[in-house]
mmCIF file with all atom_site columns, C-alpha atoms in Angstrom:
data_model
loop_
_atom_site.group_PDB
_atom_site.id
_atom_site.type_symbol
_atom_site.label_atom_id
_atom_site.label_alt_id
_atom_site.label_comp_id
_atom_site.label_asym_id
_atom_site.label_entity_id
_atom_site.label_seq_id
_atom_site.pdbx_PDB_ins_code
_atom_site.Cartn_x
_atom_site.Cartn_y
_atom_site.Cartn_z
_atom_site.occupancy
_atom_site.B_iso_or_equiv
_atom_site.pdbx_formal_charge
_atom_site.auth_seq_id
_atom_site.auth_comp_id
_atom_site.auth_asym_id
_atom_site.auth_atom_id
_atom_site.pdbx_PDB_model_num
ATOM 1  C CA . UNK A 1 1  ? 0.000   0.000  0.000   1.00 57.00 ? 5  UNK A CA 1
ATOM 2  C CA . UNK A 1 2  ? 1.572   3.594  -0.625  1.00 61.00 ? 6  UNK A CA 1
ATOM 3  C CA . UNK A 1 3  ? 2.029   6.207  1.859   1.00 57.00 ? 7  UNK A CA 1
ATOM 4  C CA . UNK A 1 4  ? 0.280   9.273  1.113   1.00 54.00 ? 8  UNK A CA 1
ATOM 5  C CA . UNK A 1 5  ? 1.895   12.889 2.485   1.00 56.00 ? 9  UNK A CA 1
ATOM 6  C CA . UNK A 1 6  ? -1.437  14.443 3.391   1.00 69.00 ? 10 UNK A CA 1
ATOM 7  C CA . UNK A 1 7  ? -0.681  16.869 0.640   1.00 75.00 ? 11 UNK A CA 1
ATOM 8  C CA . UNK A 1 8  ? -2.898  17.271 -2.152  1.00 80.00 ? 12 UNK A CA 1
ATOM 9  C CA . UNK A 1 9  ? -2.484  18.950 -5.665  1.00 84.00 ? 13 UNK A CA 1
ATOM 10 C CA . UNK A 1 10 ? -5.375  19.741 -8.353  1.00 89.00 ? 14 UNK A CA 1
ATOM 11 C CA . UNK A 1 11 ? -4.868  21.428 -11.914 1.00 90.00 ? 15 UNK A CA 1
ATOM 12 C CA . UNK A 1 12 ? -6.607  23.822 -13.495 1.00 91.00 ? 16 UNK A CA 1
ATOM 13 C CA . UNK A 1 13 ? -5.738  22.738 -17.181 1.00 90.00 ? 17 UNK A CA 1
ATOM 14 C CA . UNK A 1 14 ? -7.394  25.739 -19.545 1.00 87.00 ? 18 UNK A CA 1
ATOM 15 C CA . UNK A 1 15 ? -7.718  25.044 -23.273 1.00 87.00 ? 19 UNK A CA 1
ATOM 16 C CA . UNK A 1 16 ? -7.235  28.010 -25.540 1.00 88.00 ? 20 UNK A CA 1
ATOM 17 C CA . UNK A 1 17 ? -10.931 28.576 -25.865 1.00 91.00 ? 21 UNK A CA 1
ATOM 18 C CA . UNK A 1 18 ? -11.400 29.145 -22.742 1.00 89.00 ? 22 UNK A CA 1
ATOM 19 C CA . UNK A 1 19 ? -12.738 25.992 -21.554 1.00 93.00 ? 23 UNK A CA 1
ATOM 20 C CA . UNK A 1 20 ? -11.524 23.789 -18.234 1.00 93.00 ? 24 UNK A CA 1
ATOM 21 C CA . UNK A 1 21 ? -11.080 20.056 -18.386 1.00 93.00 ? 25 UNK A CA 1
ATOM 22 C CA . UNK A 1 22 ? -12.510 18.296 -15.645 1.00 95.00 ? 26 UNK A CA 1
ATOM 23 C CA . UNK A 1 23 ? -12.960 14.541 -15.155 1.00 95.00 ? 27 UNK A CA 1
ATOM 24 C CA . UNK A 1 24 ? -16.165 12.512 -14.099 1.00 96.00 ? 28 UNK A CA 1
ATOM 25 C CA . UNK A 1 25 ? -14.800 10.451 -10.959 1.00 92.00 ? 29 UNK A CA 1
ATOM 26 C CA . UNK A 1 26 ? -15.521 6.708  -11.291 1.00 90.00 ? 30 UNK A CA 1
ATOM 27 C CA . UNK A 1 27 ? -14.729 5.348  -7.807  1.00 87.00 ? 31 UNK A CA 1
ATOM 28 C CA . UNK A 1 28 ? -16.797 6.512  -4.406  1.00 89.00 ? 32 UNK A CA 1
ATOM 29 C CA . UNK A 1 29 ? -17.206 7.957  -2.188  1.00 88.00 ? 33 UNK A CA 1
ATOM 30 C CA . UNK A 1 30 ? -17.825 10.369 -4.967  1.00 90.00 ? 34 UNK A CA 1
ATOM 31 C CA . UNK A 1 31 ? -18.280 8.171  -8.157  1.00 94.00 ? 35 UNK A CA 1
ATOM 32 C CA . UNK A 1 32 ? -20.168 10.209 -11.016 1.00 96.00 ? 36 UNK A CA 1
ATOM 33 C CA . UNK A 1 33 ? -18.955 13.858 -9.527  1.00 96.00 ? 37 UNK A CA 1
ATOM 34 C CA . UNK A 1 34 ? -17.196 15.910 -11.896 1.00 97.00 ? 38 UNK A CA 1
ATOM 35 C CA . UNK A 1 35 ? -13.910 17.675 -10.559 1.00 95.00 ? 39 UNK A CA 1
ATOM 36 C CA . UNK A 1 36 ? -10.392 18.965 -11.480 1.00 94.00 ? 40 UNK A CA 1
ATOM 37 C CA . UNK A 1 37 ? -7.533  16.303 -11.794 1.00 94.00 ? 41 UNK A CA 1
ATOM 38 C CA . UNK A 1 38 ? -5.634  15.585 -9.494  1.00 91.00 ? 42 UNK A CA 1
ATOM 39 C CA . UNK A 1 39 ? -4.974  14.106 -6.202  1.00 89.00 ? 43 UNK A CA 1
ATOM 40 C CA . UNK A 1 40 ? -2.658  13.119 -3.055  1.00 86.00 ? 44 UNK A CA 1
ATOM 41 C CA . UNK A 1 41 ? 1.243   13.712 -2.889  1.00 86.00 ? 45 UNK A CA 1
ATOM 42 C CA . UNK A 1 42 ? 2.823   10.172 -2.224  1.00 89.00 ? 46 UNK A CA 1
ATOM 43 C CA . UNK A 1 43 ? 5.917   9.976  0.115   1.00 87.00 ? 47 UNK A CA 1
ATOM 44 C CA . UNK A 1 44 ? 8.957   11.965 -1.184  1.00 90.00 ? 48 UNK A CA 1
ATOM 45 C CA . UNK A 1 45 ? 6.763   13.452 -3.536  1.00 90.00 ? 49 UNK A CA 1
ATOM 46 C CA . UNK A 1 46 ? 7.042   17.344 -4.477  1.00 89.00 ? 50 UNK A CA 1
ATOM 47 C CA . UNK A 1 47 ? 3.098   19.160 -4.899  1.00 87.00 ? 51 UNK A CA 1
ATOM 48 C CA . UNK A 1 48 ? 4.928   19.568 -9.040  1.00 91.00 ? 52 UNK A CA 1
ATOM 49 C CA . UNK A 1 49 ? 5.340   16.108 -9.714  1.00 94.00 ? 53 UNK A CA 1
ATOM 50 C CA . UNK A 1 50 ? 2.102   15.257 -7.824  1.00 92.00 ? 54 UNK A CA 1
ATOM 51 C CA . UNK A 1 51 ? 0.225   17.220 -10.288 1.00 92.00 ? 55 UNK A CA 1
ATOM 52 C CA . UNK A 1 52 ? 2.191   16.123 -13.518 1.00 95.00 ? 56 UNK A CA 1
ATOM 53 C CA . UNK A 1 53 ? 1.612   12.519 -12.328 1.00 95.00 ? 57 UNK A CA 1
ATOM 54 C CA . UNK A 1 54 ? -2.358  12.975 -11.155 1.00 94.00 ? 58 UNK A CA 1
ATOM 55 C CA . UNK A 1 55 ? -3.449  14.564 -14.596 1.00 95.00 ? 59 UNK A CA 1
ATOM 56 C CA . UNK A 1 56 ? -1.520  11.861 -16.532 1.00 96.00 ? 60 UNK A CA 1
ATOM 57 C CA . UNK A 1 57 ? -2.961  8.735  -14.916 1.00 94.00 ? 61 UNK A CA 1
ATOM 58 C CA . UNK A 1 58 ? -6.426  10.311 -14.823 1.00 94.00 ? 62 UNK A CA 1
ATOM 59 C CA . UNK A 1 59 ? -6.608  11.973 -18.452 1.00 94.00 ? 63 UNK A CA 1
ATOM 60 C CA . UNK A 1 60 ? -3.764  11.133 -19.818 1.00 95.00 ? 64 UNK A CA 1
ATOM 61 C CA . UNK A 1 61 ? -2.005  13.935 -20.800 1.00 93.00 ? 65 UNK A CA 1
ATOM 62 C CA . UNK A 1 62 ? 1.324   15.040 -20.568 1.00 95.00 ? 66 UNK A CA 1
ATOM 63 C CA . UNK A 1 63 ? 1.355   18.978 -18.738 1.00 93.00 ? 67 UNK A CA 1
ATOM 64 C CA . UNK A 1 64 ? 3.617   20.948 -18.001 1.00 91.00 ? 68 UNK A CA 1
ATOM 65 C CA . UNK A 1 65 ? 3.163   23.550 -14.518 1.00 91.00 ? 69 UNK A CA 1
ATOM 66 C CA . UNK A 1 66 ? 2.559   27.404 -16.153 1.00 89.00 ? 70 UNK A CA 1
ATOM 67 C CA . UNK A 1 67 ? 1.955   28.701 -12.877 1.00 87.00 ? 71 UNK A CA 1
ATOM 68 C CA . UNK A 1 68 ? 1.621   27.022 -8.748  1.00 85.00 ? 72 UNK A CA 1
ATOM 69 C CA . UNK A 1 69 ? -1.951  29.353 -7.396  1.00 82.00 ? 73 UNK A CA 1
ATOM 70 C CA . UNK A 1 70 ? -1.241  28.024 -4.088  1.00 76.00 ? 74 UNK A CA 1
ATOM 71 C CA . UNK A 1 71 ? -0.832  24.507 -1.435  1.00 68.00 ? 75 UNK A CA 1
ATOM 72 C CA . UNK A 1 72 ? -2.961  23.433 1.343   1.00 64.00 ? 76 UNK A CA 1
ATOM 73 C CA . UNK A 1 73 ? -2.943  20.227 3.433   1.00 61.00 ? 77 UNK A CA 1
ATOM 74 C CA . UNK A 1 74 ? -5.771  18.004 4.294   1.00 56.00 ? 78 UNK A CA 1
ATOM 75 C CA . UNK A 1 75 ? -6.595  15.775 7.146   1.00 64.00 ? 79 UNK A CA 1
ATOM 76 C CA . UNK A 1 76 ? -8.379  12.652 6.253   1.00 61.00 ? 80 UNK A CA 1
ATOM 77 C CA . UNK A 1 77 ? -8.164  8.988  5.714   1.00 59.00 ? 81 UNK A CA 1
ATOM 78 C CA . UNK A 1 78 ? -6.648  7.153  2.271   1.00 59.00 ? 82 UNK A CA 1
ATOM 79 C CA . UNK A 1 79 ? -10.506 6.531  0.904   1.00 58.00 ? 83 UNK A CA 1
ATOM 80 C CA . UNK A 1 80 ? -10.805 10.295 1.131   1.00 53.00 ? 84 UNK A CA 1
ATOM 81 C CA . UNK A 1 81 ? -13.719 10.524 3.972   1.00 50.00 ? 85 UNK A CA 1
#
């Protein structure tokens, strides 16, 4: 099982026409939601490759960081309750 940081990271990946991806989740607690990618840091981990690796494995795409908004932490258990 991998050790997750507590940190999480989520993109905001804007297309030229001003549109925002977002991705229909497909496991619960929150299956059929729509959100941004992304996701926890795992250990060792920096917030930059967090994102990079989130967005790949859930659309993916290869991005690349234009600019960090901001970082906060979040207390909860590895199913995300």
């Amino acid at each position: 099982m991998k050790k997750y940081s507590g940190r999480t990271a989520t993109a905001i990946i804007e297309f030229p026409q001003h549109m925002i991806l977002l991705i229909k989740r497909d496991t619960m607690p929150f299956k059929g939601y729509w959100a941004l990618p992304g996701g926890r840091a795992e250990s060792g981990e920096t917030v930059e490759q967090t994102i990079i690796r989130e967005v790949k494995e859930e659309t993916g795409l290869d991005v690349a960081i234009v600019r960090k908004i901001g970082e906060y932490h979040e207390q909860g258990t590895q199913d995300g309750v």
